[in-house]
PDB file of C-alpha atoms and ligand atoms in Angstrom:
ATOM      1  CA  UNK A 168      38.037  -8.048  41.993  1.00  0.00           C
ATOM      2  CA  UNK A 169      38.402  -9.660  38.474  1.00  0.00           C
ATOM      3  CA  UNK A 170      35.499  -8.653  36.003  1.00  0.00           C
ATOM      4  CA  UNK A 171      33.700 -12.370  34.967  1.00  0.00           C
ATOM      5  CA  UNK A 172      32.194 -13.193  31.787  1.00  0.00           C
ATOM      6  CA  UNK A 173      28.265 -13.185  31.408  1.00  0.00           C
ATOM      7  CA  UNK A 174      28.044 -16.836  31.430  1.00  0.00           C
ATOM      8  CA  UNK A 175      25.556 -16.950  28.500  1.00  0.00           C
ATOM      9  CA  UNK A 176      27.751 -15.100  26.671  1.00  0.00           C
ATOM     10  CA  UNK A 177      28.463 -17.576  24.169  1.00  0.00           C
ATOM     11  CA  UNK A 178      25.063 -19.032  23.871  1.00  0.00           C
ATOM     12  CA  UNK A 179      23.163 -19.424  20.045  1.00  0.00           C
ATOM     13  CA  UNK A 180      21.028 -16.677  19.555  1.00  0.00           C
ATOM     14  CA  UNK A 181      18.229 -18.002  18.933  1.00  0.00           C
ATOM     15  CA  UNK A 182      18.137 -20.869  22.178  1.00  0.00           C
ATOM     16  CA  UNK A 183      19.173 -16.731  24.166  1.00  0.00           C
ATOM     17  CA  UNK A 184      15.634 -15.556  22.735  1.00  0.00           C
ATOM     18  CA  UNK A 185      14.138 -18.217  23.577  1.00  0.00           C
ATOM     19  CA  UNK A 186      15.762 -18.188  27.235  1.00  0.00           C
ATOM     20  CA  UNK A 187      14.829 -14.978  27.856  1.00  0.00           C
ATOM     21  CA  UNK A 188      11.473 -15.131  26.402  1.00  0.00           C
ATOM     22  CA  UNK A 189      10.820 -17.257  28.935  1.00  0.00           C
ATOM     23  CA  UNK A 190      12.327 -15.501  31.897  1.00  0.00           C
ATOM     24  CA  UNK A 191      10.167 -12.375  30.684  1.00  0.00           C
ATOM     25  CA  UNK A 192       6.878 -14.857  30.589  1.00  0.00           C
ATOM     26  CA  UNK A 193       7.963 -15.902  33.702  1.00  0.00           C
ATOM     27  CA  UNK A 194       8.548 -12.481  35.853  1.00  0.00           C
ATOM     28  CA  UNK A 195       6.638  -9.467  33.775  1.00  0.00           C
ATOM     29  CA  UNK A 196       3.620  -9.708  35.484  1.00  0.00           C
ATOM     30  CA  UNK A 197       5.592  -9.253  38.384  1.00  0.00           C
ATOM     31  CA  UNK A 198       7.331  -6.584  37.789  1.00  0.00           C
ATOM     32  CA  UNK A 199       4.879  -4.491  35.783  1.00  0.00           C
ATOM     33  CA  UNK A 200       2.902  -4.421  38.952  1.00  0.00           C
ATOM     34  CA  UNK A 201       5.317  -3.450  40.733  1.00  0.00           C
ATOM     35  CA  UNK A 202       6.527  -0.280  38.166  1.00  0.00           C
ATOM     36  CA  UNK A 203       2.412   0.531  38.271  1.00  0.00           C
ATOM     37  CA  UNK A 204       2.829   0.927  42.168  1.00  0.00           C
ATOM     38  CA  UNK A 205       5.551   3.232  41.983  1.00  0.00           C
ATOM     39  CA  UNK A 206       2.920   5.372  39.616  1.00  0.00           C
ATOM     40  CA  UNK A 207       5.599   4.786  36.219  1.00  0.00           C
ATOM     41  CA  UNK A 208       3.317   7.556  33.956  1.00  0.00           C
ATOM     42  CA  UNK A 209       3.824  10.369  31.208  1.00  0.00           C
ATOM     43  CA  UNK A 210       6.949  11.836  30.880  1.00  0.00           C
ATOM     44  CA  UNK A 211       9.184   9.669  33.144  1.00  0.00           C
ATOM     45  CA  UNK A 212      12.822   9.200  32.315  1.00  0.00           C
ATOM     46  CA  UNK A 213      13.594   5.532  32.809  1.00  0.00           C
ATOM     47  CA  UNK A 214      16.591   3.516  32.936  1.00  0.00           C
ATOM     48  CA  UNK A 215      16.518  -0.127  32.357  1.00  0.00           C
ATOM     49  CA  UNK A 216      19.949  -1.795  32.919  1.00  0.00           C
ATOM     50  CA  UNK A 217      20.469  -4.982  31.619  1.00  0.00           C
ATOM     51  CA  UNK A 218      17.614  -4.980  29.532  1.00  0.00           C
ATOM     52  CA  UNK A 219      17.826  -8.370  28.129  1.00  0.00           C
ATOM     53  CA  UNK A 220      15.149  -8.907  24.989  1.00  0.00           C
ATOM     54  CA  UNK A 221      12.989  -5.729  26.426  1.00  0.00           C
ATOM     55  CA  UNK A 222       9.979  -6.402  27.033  1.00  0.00           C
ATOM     56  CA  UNK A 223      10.280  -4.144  30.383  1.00  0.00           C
ATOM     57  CA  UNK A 224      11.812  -1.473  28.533  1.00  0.00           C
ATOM     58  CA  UNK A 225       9.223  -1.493  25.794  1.00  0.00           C
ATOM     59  CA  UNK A 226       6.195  -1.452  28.730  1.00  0.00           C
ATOM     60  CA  UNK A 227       8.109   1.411  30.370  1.00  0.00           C
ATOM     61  CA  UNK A 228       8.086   3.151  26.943  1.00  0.00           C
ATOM     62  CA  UNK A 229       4.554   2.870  26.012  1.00  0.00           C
ATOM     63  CA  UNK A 230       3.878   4.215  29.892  1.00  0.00           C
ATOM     64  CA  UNK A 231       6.327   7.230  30.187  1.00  0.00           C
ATOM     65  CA  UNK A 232       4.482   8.059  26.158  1.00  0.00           C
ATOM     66  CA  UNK A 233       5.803  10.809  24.056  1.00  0.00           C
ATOM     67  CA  UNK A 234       7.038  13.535  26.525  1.00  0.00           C
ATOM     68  CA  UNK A 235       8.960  10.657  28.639  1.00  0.00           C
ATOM     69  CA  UNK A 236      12.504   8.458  27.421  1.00  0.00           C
ATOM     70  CA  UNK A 237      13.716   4.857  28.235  1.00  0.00           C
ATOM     71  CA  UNK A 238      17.234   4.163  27.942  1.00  0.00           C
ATOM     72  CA  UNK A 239      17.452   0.418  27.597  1.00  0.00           C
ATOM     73  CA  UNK A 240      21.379  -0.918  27.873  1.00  0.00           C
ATOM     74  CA  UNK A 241      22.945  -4.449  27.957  1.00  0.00           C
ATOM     75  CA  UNK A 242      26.543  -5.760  27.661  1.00  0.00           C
ATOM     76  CA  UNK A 243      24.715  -7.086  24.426  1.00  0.00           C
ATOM     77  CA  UNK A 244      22.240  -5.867  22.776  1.00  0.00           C
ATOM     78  CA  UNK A 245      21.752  -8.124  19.837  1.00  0.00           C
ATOM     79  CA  UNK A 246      18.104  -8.274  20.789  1.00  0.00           C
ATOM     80  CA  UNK A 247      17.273  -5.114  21.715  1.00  0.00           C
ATOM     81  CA  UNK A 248      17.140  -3.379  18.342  1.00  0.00           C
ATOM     82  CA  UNK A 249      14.352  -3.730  15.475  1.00  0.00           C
ATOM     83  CA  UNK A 250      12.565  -1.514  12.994  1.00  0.00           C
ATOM     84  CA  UNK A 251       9.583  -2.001  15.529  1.00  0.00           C
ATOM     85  CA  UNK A 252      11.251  -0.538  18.823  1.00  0.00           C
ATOM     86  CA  UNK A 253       9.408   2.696  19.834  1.00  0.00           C
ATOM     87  CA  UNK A 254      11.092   6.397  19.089  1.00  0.00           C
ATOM     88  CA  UNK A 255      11.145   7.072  22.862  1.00  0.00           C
ATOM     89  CA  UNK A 256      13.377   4.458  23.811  1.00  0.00           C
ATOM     90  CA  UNK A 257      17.307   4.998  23.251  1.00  0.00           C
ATOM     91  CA  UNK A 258      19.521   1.156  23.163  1.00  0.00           C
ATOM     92  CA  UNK A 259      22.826   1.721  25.013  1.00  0.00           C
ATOM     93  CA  UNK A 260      26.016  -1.273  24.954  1.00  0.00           C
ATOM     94  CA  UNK A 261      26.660  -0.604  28.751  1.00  0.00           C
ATOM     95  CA  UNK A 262      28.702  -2.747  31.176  1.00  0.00           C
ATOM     96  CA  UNK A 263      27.807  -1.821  34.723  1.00  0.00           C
ATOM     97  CA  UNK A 264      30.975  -3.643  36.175  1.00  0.00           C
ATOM     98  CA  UNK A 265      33.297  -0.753  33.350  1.00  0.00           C
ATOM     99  CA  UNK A 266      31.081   2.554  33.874  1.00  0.00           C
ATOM    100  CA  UNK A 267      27.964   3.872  35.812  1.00  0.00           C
ATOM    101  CA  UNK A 268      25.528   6.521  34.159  1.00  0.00           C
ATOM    102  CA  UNK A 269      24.646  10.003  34.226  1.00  0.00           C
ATOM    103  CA  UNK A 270      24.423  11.175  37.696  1.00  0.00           C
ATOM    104  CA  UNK A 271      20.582  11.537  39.636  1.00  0.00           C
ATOM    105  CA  UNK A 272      19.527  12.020  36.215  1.00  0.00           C
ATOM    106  CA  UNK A 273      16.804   9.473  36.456  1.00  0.00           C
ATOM    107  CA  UNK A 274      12.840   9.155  37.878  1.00  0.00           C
ATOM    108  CA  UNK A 275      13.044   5.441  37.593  1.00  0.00           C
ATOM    109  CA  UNK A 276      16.217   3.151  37.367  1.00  0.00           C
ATOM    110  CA  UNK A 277      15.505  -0.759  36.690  1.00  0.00           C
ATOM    111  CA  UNK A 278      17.119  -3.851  36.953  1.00  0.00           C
ATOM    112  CA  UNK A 279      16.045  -7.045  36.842  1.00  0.00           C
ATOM    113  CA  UNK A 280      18.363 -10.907  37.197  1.00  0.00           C
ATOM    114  CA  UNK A 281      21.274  -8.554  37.045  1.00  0.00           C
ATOM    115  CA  UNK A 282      22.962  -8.788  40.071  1.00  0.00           C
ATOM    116  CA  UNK A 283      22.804 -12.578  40.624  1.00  0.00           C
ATOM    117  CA  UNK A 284      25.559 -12.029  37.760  1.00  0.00           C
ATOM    118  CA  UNK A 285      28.245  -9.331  39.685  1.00  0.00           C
ATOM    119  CA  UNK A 286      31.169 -10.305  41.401  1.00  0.00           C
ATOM    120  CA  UNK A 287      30.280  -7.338  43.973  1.00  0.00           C
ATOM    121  CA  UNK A 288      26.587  -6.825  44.041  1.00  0.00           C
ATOM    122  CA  UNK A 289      26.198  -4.305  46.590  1.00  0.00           C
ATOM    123  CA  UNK A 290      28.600  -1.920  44.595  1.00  0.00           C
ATOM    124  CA  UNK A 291      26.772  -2.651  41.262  1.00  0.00           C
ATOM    125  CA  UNK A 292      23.362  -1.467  43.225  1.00  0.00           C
ATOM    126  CA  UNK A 293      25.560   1.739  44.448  1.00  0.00           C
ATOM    127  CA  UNK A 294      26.610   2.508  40.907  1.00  0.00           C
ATOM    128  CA  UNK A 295      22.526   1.934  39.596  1.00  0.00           C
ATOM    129  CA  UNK A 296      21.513   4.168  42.794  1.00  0.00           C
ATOM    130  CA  UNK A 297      23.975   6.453  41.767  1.00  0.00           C
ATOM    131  CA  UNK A 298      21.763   7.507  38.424  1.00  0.00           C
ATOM    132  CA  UNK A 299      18.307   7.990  40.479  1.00  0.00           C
ATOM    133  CA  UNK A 300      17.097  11.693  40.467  1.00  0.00           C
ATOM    134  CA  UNK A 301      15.835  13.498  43.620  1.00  0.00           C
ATOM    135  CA  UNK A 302      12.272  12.116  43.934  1.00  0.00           C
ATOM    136  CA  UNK A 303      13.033   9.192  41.929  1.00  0.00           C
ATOM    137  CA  UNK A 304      12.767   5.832  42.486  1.00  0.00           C
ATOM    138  CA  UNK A 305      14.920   2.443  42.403  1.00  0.00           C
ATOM    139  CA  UNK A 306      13.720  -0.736  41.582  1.00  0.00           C
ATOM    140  CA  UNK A 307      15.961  -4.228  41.946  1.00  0.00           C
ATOM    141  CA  UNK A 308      14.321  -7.258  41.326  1.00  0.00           C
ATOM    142  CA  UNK A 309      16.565 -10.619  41.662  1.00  0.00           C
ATOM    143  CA  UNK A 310      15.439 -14.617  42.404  1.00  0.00           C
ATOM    144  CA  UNK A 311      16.116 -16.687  44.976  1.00  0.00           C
ATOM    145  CA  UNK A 312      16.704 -19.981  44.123  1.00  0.00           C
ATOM    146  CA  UNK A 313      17.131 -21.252  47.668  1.00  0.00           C
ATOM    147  CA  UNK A 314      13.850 -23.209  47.683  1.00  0.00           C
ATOM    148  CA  UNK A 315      14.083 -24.587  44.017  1.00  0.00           C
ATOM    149  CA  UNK A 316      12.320 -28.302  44.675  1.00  0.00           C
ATOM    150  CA  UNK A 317       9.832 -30.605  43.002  1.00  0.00           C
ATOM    151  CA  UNK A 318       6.524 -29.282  44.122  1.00  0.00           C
ATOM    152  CA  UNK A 319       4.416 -32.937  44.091  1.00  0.00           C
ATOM    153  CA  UNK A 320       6.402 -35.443  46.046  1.00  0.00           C
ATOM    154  CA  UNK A 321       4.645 -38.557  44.705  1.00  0.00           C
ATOM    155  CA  UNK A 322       6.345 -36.984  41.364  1.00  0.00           C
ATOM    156  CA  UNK A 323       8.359 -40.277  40.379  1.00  0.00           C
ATOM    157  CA  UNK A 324      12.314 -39.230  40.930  1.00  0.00           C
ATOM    158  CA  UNK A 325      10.895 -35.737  43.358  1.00  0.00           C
ATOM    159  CA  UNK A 326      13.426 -36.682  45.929  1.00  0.00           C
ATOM    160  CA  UNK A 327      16.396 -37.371  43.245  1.00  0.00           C
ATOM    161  CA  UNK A 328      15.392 -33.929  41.366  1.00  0.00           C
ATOM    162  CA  UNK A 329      15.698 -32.517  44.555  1.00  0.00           C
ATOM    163  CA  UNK A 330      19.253 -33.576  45.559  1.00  0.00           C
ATOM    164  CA  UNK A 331      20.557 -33.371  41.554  1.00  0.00           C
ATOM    165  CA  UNK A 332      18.918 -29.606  41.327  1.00  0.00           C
ATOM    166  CA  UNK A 333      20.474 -28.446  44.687  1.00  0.00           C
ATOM    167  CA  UNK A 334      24.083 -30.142  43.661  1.00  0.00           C
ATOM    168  CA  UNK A 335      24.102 -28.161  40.525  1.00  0.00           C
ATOM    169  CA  UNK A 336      23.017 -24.885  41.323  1.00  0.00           C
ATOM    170  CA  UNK A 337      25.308 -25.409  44.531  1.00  0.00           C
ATOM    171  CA  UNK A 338      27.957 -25.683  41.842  1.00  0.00           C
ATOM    172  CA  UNK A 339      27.192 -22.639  39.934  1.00  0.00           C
ATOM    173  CA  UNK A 340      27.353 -20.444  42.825  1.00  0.00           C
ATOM    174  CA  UNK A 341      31.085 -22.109  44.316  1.00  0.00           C
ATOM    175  CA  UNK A 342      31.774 -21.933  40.583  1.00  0.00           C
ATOM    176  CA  UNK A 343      31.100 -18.435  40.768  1.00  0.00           C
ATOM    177  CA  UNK A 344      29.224 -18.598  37.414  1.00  0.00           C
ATOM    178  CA  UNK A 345      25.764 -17.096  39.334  1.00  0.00           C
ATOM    179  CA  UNK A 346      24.547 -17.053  42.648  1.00  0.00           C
ATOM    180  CA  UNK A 347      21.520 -18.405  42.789  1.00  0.00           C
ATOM    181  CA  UNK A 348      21.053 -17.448  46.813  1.00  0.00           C
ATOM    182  CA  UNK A 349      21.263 -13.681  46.395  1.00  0.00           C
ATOM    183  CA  UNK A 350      17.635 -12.490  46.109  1.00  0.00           C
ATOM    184  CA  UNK A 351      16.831 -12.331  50.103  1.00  0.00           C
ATOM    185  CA  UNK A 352      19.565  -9.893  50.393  1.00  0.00           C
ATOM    186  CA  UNK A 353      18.562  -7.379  47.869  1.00  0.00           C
ATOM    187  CA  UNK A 354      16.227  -5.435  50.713  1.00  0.00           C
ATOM    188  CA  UNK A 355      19.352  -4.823  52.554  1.00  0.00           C
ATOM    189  CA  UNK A 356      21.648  -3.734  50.045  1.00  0.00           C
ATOM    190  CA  UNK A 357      18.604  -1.378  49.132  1.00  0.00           C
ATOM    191  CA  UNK A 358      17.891  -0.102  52.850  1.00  0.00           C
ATOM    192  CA  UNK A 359      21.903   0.722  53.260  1.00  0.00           C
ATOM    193  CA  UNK A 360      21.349   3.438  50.202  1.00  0.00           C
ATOM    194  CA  UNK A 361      19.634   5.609  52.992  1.00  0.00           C
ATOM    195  CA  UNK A 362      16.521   6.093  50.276  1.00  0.00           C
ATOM    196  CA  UNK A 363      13.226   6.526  51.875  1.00  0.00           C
ATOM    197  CA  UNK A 364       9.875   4.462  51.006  1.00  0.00           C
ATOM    198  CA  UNK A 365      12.048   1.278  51.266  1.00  0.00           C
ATOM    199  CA  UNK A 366       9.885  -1.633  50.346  1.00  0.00           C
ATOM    200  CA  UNK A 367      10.123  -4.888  49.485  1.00  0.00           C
ATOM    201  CA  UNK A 368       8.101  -8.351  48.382  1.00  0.00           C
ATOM    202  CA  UNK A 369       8.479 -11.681  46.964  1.00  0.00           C
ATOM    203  CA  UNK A 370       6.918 -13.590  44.070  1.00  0.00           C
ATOM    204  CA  UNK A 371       7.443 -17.410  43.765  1.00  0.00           C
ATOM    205  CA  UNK A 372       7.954 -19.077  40.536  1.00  0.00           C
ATOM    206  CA  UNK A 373       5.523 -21.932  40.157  1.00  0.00           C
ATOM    207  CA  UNK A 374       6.146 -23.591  37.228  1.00  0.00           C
ATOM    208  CA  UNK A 375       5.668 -27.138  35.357  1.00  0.00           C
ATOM    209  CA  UNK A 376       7.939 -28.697  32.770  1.00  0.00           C
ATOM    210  CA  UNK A 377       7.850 -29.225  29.143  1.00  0.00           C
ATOM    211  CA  UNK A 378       6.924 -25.774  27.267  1.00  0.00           C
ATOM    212  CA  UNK A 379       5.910 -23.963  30.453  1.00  0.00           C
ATOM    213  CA  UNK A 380       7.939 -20.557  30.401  1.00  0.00           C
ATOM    214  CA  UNK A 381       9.390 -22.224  33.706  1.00  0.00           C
ATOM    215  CA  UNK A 382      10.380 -25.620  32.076  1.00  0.00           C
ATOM    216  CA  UNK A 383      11.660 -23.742  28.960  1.00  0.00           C
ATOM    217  CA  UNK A 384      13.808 -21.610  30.880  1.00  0.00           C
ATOM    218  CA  UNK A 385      15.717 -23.934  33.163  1.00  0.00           C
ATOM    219  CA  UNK A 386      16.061 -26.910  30.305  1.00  0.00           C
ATOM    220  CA  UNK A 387      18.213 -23.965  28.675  1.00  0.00           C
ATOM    221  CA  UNK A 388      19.756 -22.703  30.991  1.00  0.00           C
ATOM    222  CA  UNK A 389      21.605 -25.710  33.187  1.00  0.00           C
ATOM    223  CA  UNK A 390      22.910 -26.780  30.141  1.00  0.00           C
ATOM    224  CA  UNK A 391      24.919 -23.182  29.658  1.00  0.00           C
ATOM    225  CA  UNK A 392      27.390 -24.517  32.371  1.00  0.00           C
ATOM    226  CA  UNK A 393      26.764 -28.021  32.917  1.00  0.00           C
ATOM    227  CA  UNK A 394      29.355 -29.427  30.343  1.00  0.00           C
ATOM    228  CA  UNK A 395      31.844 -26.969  32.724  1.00  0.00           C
ATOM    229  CA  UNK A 396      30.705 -28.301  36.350  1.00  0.00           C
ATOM    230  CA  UNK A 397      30.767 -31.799  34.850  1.00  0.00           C
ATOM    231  CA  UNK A 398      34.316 -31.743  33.305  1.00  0.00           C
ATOM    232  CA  UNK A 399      35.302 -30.247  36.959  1.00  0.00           C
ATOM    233  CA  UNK A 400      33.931 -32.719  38.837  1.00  0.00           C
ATOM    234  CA  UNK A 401      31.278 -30.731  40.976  1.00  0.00           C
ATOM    235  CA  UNK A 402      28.363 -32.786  39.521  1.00  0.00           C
ATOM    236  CA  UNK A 403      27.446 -35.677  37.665  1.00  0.00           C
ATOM    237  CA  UNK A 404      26.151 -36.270  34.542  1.00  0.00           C
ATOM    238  CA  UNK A 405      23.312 -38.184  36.238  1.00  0.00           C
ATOM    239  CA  UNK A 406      22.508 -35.404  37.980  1.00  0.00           C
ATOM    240  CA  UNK A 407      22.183 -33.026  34.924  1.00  0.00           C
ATOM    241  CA  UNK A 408      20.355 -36.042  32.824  1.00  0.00           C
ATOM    242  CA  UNK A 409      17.874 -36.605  35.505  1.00  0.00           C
ATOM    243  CA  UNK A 410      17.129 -32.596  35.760  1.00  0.00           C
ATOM    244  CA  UNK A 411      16.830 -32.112  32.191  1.00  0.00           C
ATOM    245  CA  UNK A 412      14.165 -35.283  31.999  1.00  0.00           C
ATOM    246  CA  UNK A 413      12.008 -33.837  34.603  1.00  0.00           C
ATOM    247  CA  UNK A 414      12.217 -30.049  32.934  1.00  0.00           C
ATOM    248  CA  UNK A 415      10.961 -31.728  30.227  1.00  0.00           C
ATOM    249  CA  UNK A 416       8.075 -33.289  31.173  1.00  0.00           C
ATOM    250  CA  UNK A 417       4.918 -31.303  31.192  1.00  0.00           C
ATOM    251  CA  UNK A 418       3.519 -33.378  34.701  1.00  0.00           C
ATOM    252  CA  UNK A 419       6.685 -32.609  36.596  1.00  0.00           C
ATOM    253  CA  UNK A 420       5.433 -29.581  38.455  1.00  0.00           C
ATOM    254  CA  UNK A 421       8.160 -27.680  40.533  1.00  0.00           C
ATOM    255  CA  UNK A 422       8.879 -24.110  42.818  1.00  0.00           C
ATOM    256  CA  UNK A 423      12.002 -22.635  41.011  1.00  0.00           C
ATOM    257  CA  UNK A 424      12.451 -20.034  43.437  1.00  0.00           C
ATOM    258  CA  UNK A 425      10.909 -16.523  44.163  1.00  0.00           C
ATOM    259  CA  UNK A 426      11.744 -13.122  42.979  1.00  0.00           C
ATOM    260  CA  UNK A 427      12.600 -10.371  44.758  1.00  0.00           C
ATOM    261  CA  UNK A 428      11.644  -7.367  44.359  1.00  0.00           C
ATOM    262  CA  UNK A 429      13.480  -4.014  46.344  1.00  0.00           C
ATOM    263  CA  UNK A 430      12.343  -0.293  45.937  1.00  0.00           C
ATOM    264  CA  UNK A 431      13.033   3.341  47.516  1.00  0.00           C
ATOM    265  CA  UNK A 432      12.708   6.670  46.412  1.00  0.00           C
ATOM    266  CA  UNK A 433      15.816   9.022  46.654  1.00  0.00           C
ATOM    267  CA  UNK A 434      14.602  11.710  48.827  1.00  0.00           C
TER     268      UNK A 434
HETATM  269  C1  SAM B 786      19.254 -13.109  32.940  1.00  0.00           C
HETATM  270  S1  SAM B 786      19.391 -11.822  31.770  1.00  0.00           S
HETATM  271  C2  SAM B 786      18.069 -10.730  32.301  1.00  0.00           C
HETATM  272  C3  SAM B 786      17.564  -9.848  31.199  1.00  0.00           C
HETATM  273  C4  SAM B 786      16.404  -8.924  31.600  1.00  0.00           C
HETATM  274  N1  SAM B 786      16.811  -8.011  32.652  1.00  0.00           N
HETATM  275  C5  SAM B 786      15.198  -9.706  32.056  1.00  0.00           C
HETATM  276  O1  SAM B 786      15.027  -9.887  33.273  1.00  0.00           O
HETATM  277  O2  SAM B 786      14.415 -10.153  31.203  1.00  0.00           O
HETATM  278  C6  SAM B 786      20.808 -10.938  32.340  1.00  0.00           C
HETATM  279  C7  SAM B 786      21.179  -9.790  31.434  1.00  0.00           C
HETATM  280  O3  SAM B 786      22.273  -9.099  32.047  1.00  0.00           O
HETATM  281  C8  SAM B 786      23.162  -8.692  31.033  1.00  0.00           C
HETATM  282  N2  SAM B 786      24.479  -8.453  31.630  1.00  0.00           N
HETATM  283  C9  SAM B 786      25.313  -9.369  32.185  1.00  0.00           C
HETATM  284  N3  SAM B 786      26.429  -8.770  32.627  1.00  0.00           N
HETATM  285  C10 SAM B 786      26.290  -7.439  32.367  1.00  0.00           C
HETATM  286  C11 SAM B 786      27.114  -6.297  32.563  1.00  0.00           C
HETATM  287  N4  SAM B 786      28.327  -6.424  33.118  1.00  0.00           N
HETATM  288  N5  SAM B 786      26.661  -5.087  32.169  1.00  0.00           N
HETATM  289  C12 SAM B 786      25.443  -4.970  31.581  1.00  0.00           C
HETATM  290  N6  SAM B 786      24.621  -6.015  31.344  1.00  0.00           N
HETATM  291  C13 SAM B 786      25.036  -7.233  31.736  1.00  0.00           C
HETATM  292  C14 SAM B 786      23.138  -9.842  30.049  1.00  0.00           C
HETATM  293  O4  SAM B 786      23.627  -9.505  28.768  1.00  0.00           O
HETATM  294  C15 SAM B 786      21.652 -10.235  30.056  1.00  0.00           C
HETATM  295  O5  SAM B 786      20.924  -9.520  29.068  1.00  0.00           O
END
């Protein structure tokens, strides 16, 4: 299958950071409880793929401590350097669709809104898997954007938001840009590794516009591809213009989805 550009690949840096500042506002509480229930501690070896800005790499770091490592690796990792970054975590330019890692080398391997992004998902979570130690454990965590709707339907244009957000993230995913449904299937894809202590739960993403990490995060991200699905002919302008104003209006209150979250321990 043909390798696809990130789609934010070409984005300013600085709206990037700011994109995924917000996604990390948005899901670290989620996840960090869910690295605290696997027991993450002293001297783990961790693997965090797709790292993003860091912010999980940096908590997995100060947990693991001196006598424990974090290999945090992106296709780009313009914003995971600085003088700041802690002496126990090692910055890797990976791309999981070229290479995997070292093999069962790993107590905990990560990912997180990575495979909503692969043109084979299952294989990308066979090539993470691949890297988990004996004992060790696997955690995927990807959205589901299935339910994204306005949450208040008095809202004034609830039902239009409704119909413009579906139409556009409908396009993304026939585009092939992200798929925005993949985050009920991650359990499976997990289960098939034939791990043990499979688990699984969701979180939903309740979120407002304006500068809530929720309205942030999808006023900048739409527009990534929305001059693309536009000049195509997959969705209006109107239907992008009447998103955007809702995003960014702090009384618009809206469900953007839930996130996923899939573990299992390699026996
Ligand atoms: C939506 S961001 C998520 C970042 C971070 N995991 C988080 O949740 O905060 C997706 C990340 O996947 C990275 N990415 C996309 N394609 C990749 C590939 N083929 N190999 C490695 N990283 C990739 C992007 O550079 C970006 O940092």
């Amino acid at each position: 299958m043909e390798p696809r550009r990130y789609f934010a690949d070409d984005a300013p840096a600085d709206r990037e950071e700011e994109r995924l500042r917000a996604l990390e506002a948005l899901c670290d509480g989620a996840t960090t409880r869910r690295l605290e229930a696997l027991g993450v501690g002293p001297g783990w070896r961790c693997l965090e793929v797709a790292a993003g800005r860091g912010s999980i790499a940096r908590w997995l770091a100060e947990r693991a401590g001196p006598s424990g490592r974090v290999v945090a690796t992106d296709l780009n990792t313009r914003f995971l350097g600085g003088s700041d970054l802690p002496d126990n975590i090692e910055v890797r330019k990976h791309d999981i669709l070229a290479d995997g890692f070292e093999p069962r080398a790993y107590d905990l391997v990560h990912a997180r809104a990575l495979l909503v992004h692969m043109p084979d998902p299952e294989r990308t979570v066979a090539r993470l898997a691949a890297s988990v130690r004996p004992g060790g454990r696997l955690l995927l965590e990807e959205a589901d954007f299935s339910m994204f709707r306005a949450s208040d339907a008095r809202y004034p244009g609830a039902e239009q938001f409704d119909r413009s957000v579906r139409r556009v993230l409908d396009a993304i995913g026939s585009a092939g840009i992200w798929n925005g449904a993949l985050g009920h299937r991650i359990p499976l894809f997990t289960e098939r590794l034939g791990f043990d202590q499979t688990g699984h739960d969701c979180v939903p993403f309740m979120a407002r516009g304006g500068d809530d990490p929720g309205g942030r995060f999808w006023s900048l991200t739409f527009p990534l591809s929305g001059p693309q699905l536009v000049a195509a002919g997959a969705v209006e302008h109107t239907d992008l213009d009447h998103v955007q104003a809702c995003l960014a209006d702090p009384e618009f209150r809206f469900i953007a989805g839930v996130l996923f979250g899939s573990w299992a321990r390699r026996p």
